[in-house]
Every structure is written in structure tokens, then in C-alpha cells.
Tab-separated table of C-alpha atoms in Angstrom:
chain	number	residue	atom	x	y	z
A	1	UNK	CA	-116.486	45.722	-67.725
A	2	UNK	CA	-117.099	46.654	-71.327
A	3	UNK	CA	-116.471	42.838	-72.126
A	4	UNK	CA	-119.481	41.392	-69.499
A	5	UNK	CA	-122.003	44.297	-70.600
A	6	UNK	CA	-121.272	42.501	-74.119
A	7	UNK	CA	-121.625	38.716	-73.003
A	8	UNK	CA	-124.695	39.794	-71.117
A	9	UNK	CA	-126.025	41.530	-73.728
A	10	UNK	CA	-125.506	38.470	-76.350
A	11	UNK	CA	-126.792	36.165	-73.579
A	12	UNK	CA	-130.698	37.696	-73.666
A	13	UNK	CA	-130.594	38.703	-77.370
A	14	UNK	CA	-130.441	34.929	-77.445
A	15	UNK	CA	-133.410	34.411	-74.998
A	16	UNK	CA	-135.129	37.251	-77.049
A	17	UNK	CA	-134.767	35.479	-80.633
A	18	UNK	CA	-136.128	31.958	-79.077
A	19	UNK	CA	-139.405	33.871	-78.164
A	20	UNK	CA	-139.893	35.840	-81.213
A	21	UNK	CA	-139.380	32.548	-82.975
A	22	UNK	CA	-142.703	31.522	-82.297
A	23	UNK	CA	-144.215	34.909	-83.647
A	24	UNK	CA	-142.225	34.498	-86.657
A	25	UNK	CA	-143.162	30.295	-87.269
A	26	UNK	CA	-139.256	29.863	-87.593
A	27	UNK	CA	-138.192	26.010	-86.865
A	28	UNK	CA	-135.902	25.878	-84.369
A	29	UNK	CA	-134.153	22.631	-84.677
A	30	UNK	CA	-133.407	24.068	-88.603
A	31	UNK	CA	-132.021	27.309	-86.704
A	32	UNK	CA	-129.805	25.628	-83.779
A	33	UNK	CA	-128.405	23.488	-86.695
A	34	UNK	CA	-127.381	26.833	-88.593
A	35	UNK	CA	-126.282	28.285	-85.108
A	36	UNK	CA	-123.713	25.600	-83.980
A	37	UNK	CA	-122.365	25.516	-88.008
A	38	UNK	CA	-121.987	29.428	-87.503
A	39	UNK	CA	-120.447	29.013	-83.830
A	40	UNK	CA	-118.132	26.641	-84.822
A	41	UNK	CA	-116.648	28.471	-88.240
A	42	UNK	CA	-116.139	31.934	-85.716
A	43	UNK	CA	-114.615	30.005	-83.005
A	44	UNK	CA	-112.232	28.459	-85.610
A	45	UNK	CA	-111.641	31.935	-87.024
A	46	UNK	CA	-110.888	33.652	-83.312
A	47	UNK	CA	-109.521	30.837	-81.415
A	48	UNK	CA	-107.356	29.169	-84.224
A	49	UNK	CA	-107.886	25.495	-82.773
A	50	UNK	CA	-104.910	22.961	-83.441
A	51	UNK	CA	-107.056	20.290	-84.503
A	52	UNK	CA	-103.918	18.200	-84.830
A	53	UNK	CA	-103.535	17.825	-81.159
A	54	UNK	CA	-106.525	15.614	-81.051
A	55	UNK	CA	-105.960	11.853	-80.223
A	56	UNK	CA	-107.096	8.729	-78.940
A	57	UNK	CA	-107.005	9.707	-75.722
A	58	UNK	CA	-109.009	12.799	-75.836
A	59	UNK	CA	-111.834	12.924	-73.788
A	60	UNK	CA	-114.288	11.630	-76.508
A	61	UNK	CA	-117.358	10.228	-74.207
A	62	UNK	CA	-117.322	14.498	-72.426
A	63	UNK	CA	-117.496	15.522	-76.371
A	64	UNK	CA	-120.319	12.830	-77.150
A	65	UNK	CA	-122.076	13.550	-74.127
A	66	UNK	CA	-122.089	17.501	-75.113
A	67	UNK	CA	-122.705	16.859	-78.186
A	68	UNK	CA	-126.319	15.669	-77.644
A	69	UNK	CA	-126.848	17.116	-74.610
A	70	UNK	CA	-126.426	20.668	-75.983
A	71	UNK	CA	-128.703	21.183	-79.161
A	72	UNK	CA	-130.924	19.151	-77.174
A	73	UNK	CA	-131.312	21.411	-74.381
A	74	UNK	CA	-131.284	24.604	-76.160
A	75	UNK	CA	-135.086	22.646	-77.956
A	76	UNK	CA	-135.995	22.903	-74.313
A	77	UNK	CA	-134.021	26.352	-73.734
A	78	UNK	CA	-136.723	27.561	-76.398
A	79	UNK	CA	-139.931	25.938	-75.436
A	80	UNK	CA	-139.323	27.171	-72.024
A	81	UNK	CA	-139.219	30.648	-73.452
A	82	UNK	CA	-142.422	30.544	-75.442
A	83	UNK	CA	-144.023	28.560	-72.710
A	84	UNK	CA	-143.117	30.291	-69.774
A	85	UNK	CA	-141.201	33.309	-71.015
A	86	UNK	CA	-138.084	34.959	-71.165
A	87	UNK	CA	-137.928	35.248	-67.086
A	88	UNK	CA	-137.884	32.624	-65.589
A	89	UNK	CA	-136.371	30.516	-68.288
A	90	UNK	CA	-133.388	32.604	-67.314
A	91	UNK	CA	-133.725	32.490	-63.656
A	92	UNK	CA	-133.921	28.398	-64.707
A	93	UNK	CA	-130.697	28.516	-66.687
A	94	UNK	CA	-128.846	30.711	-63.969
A	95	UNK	CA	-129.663	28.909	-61.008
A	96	UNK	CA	-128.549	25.537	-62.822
A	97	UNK	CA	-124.959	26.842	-61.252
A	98	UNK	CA	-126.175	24.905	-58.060
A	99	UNK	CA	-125.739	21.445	-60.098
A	100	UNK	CA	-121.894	22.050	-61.003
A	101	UNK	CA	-121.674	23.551	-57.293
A	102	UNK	CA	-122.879	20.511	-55.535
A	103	UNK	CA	-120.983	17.600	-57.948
A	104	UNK	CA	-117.976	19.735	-56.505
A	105	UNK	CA	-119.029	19.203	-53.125
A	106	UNK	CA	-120.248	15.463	-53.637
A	107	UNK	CA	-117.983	14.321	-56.452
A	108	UNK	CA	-114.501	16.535	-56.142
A	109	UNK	CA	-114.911	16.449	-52.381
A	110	UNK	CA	-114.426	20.420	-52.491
A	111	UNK	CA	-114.903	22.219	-48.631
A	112	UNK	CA	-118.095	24.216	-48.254
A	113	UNK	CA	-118.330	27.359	-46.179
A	114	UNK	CA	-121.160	28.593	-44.301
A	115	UNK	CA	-122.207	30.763	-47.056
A	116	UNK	CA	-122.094	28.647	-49.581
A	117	UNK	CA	-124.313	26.534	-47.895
A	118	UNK	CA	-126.513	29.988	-47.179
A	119	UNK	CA	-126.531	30.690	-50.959
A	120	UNK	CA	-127.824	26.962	-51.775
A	121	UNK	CA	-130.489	27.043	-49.507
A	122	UNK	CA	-131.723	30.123	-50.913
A	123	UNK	CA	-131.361	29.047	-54.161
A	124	UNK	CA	-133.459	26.076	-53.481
A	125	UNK	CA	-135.891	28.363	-52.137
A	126	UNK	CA	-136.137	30.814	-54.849
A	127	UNK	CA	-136.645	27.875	-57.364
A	128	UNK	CA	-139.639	26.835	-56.224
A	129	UNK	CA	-141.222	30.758	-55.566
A	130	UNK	CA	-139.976	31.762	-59.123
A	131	UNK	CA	-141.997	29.253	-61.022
A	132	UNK	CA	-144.685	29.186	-58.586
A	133	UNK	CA	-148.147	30.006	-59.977
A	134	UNK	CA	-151.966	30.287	-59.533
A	135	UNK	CA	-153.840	27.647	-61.288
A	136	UNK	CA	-154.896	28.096	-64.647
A	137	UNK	CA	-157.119	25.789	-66.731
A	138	UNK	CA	-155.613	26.741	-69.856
A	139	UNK	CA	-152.651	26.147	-68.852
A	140	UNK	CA	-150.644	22.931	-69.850
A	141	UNK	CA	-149.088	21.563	-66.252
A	142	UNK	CA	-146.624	19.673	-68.771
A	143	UNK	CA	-144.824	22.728	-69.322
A	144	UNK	CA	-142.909	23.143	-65.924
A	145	UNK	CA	-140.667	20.637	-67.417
A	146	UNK	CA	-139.518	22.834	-70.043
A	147	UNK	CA	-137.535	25.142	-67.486
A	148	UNK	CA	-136.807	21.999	-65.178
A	149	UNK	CA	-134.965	20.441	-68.256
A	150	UNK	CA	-132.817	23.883	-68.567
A	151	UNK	CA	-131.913	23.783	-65.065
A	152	UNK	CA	-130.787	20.472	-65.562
A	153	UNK	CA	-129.744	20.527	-68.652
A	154	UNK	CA	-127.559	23.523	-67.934
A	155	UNK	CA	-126.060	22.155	-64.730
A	156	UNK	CA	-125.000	19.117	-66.065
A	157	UNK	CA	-123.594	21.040	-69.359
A	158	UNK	CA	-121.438	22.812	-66.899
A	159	UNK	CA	-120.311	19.984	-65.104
A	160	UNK	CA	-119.133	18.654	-68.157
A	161	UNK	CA	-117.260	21.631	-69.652
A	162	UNK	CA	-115.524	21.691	-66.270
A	163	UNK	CA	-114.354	18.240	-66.458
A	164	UNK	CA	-112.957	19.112	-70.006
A	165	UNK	CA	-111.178	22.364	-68.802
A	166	UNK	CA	-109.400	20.242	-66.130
A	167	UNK	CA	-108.102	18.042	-69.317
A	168	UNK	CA	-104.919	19.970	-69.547
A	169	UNK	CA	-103.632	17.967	-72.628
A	170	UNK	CA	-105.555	19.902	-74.894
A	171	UNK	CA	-106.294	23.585	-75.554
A	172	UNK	CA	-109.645	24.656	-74.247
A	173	UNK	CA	-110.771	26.319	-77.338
A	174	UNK	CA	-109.425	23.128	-79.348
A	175	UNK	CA	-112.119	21.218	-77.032
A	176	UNK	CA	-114.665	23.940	-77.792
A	177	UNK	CA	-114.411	23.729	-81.087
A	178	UNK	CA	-114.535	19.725	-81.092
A	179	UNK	CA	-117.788	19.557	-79.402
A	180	UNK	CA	-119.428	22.658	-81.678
A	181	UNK	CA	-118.655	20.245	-84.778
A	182	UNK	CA	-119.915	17.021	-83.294
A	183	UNK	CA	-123.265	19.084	-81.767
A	184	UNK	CA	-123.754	20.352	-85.520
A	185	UNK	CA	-123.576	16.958	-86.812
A	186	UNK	CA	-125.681	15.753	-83.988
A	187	UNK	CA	-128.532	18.213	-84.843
A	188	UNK	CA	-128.153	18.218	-88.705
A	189	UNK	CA	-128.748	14.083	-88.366
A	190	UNK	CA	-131.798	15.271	-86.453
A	191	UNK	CA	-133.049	18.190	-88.988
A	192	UNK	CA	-132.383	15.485	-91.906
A	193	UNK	CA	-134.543	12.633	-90.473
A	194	UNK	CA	-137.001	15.155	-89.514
A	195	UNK	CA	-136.989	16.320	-93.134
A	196	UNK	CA	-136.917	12.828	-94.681
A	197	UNK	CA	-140.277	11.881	-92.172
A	198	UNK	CA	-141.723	14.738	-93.612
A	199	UNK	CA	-142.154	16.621	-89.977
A	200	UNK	CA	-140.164	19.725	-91.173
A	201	UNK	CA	-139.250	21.445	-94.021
A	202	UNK	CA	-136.801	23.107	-95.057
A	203	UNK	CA	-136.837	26.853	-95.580
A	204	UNK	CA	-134.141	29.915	-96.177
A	205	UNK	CA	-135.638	32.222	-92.880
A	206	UNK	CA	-134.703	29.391	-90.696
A	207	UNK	CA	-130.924	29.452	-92.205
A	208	UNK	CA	-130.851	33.402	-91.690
A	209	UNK	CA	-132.405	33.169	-88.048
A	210	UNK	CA	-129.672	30.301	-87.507
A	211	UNK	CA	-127.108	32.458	-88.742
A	212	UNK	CA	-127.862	35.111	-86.307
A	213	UNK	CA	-128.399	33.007	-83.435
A	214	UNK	CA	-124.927	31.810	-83.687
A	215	UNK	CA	-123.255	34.923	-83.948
A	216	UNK	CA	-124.891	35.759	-80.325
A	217	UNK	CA	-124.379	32.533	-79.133
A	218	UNK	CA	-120.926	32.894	-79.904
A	219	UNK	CA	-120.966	36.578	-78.553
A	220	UNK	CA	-121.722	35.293	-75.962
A	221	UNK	CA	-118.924	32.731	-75.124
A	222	UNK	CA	-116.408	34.923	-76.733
A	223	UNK	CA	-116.735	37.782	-74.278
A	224	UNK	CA	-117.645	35.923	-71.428
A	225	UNK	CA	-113.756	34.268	-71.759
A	226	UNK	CA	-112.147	38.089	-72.449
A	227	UNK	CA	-113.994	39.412	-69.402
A	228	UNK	CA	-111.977	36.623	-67.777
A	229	UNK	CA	-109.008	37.359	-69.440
A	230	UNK	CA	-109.506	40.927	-68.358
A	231	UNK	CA	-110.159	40.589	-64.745
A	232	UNK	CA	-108.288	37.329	-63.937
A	233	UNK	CA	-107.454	38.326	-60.753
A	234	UNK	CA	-111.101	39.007	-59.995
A	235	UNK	CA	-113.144	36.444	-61.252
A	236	UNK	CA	-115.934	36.004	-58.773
A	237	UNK	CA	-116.781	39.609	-60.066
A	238	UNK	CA	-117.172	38.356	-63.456
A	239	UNK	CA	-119.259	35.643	-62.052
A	240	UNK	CA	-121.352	37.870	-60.092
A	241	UNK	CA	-122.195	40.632	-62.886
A	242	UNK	CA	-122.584	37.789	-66.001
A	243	UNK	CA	-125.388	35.968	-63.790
A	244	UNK	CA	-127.084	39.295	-62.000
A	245	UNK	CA	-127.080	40.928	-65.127
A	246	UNK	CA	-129.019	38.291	-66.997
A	247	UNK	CA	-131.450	37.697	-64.400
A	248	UNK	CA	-132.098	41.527	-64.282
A	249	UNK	CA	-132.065	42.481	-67.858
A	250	UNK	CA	-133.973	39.351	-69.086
A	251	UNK	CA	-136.660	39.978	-66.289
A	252	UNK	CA	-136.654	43.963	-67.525
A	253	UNK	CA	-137.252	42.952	-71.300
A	254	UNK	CA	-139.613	40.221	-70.186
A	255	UNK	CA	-142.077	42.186	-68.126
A	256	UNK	CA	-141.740	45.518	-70.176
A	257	UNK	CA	-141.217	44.328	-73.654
A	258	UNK	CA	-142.862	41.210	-74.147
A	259	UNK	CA	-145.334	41.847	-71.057
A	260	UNK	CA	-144.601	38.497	-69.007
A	261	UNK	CA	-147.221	38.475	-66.054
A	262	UNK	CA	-145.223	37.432	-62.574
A	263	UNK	CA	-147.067	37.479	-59.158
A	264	UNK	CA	-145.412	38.696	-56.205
A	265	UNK	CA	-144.306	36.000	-54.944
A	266	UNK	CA	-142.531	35.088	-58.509
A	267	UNK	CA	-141.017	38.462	-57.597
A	268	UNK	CA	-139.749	37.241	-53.962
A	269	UNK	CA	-138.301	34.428	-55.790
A	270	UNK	CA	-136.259	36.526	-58.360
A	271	UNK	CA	-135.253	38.927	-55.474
A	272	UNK	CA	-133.985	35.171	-53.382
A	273	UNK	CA	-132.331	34.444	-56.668
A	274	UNK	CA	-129.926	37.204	-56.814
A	275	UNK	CA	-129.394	37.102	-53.573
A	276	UNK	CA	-128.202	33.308	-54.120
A	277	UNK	CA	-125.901	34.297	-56.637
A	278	UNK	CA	-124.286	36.762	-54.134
A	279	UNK	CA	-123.647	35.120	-51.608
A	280	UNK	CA	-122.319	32.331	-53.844
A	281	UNK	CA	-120.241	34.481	-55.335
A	282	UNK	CA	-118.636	35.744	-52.133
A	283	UNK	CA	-118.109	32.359	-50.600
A	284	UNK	CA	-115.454	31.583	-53.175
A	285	UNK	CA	-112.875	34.314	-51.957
A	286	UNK	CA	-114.333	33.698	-48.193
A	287	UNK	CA	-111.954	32.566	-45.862
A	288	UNK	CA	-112.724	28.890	-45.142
């Protein structure tokens, strides 16, 4: 349990640095590009990736694909936070478990259960009452995308990381590490045309806030996969307590830390949330 209290911890210490970013002026393209550099050199350190096992016949367009798909969405992962906040950007990027969900159902032809189906519904449901809101003037209606793009963004990321963990010709890790590498060169092409244009510039605090980013976002990952390791036998319980704990803890620091204002139906919708992740969670050691 030791190993999910870890991930979960790493997981809103993440959420937690993207919205003190904005206090702090740090650049966070400059920062994700200094996080996937640092992810990448401690997955090659833990996970000792054969790189030699890579071929022609790797699954290149998954790795491309990731590649730009996931410094790109963690841009949106972090303008959802100082837009919207560290609550229901994480109620955003937990939910997104419905996308991988239904391309199993509608692509891989999987069975559903009756509470499956339950869990989607309310899932739907507590979408649409978590980000609900009153009107406000000074508020920018452009930034609902923000958490719609991490929803997205998230679901298809899964969906993808899937597809490369059913590629059994290659380690797991070695694929892990392949797509850390091409997403750092993928955002350092970014940060360097940015720089060239003049748009950004380049500064040390971004490289130390990078730095530390990675080392959670790794954190993350790394005891996410031990916790599975740990309790292979149970890992709908690992499931369960990563997402839960995330959507509780993040709304915790959210409203009493940082002071994020939710109305009570925003509340109705986190309540609906968890119980979508339950029930979700139960229907995959349900008897079909």
C-alpha cells in the first residue's frame, strides 16, 4: 500500500507545481522539456532499457504519436490548473479512463457488464456537474477547453500506452523509455523555436523547476508499476486507490490550500465521480 500512497502522492505534487508555476512566472514548456530529459535519464537508471532490441518493426507511429501528444497535453495539463484549479483538472485527467474503457468496448470488441455500463453513465454525469458553473463575466468561457483537452488528451494517451503494452516484442520499460526521448526532443524543438522567435527565454529557475517536475513525474510512474508488482493478484485495488486517492487528495489541497471555490453541485459531481471509479473498478472482477 506503501507503494500507491507514494504514486499518489507524486501524482498531486505534480498538479501542485503546475499551479504554483504561475505564482512563480516559471515557463512551462522550458520546465516539461527539463522534466521528460530528467524522466528519461531515471527510467534508464531503474529500468535498464535494452535499447538494442529496437528495430524496424517497432511500433514507431504509437512512439510518434506519444511523443507529441504528451508534452503537448501536459501545456494543457497546466493551463487547466491555473485556469480552473487543481480539482477539477484532476477529476478531468481521472475520468479520461472512460476513453481507453470505451475503445475497448468499440475497438477490441471487449464484453460489458451491467456495471460497467452503470459506472459510464455516471461518469458521464459527473463530467458535466464537476465543471459546471455560475456565470461569471470575468471569466474566459475559452477555458473549459483546457480540462476538456486533459480528458482527452489523457484518454487517448492511455489508449496508446495500451496498444504498446500489448506489443510483446519489446520490453515495456524499453518502450517507455523510447517515447520519453522522442517527447524530449519533441518539446526541446518547441522550446528552441520558441527561443529563436524570441517568445521565451531562457532562464536557470525553469531548468531547476524542470528538474523537479521530472523526478515526480517519474515518482509517479515508478511506483504506480511496483504497486502492481506488489499486488498483482489484486489489481483493480490498485486501480481503485491510485484514482480515489487523487481525486480526494487533490480536491483536499485544492479547496484548503490553494482555496479553489466549488458549488455544490461541483461537489455532487466529485461525489458521482468516485462513485464511477468504483463501480468501474468492481466490474472488472464481476462475473460477466
Amino acid at each position: 500500500m506503501i507503494y500507491i500512497i507514494l504514486s499518489i502522492c507524486c501524482s498531486v505534487t505534480v498538479a501542485i507545481l503546475l499551479k504554483l508555476a504561475k505564482r512563480y512566472q516559471i515557463s512551462i514548456i522550458q520546465a516539461v522539456t527539463v522534466n521528460y530529459f530528467a524522466a528519461l535519464t531515471l527510467c534508464f537508471f531503474f529500468f535498464k532499457p535494452d535499447i538494442n532490441l529496437l528495430n524496424s518493426t517497432a511500433p514507431w507511429s504509437i512512439y510518434t504519436a506519444l511523443a507529441i501528444l504528451l508534452p503537448t497535453i501536459f501545456l494543457f495539463l497546466a493551463a487547466s490548473v491555473k485556469s480552473l484549479g487543481i480539482v477539477k483538472t484532476d477529476i478531468a485527467q481521472r475520468l479520461s479512463l472512460f476513453i481507453p474503457i470505451l475503445a475497448a468496448y468499440f475497438i477490441f470488441k471487449e464484453d460489458f457488464n451491467d456495471l460497467k455500463i452503470i459506472g459510464l453513465a455516471i461518469g458521464f454525469v459527473a463530467i458535466f456537474l464537476t465543471f459546471l458553473r455560475k456565470s461569471n463575466p470575468d471569466q474566459k468561457t475559452g477555458n473549459l477547453i483546457f480540462p476538456v483537452m486533459v480528458f482527452i488528451g489523457f484518454g487517448a494517451i492511455d489508449v496508446l500506452f495500451k496498444q504498446i503494452a500489448l506489443y510483446k516484442a519489446l520490453p515495456y520499460t524499453t518502450s517507455l523509455f523510447t517515447v520519453f526521448c522522442m517527447a524530449f526532443v519533441v518539446s526541446l524543438i518547441i522550446v528552441t523555436v520558441m527561443t529563436i522567435s524570441g517568445k521565451i527565454k531562457l532562464q536557470l529557475v525553469n531548468l531547476a523547476c524542470g528538474l523537479i517536475l521530472g523526478f515526480f513525474n517519474f515518482g509517479n510512474i515508478l511506483f504506480y508499476l511496483k504497486a502492481h508488482q506488489a499486488l498483482a493478484q489484486t489489481p483493480s485495488t490498485v486501480f481503485a486507490a491510485m484514482n480515489l486517492g487523487v481525486i480526494i487528495v487533490g480536491t483536499l489541497i485544492g479547496v484548503l490550500v490553494f482555496k479553489e471555490k466549488l458549488t455544490k453541485v461541483n461537489y455532487i459531481g466529485i461525489i458521482m465521480a468516485i462513485a464511477a471509479v468504483v463501480c468501474i473498478t468492481l466490474s472488472q472482477n464481476a462475473v460477466r
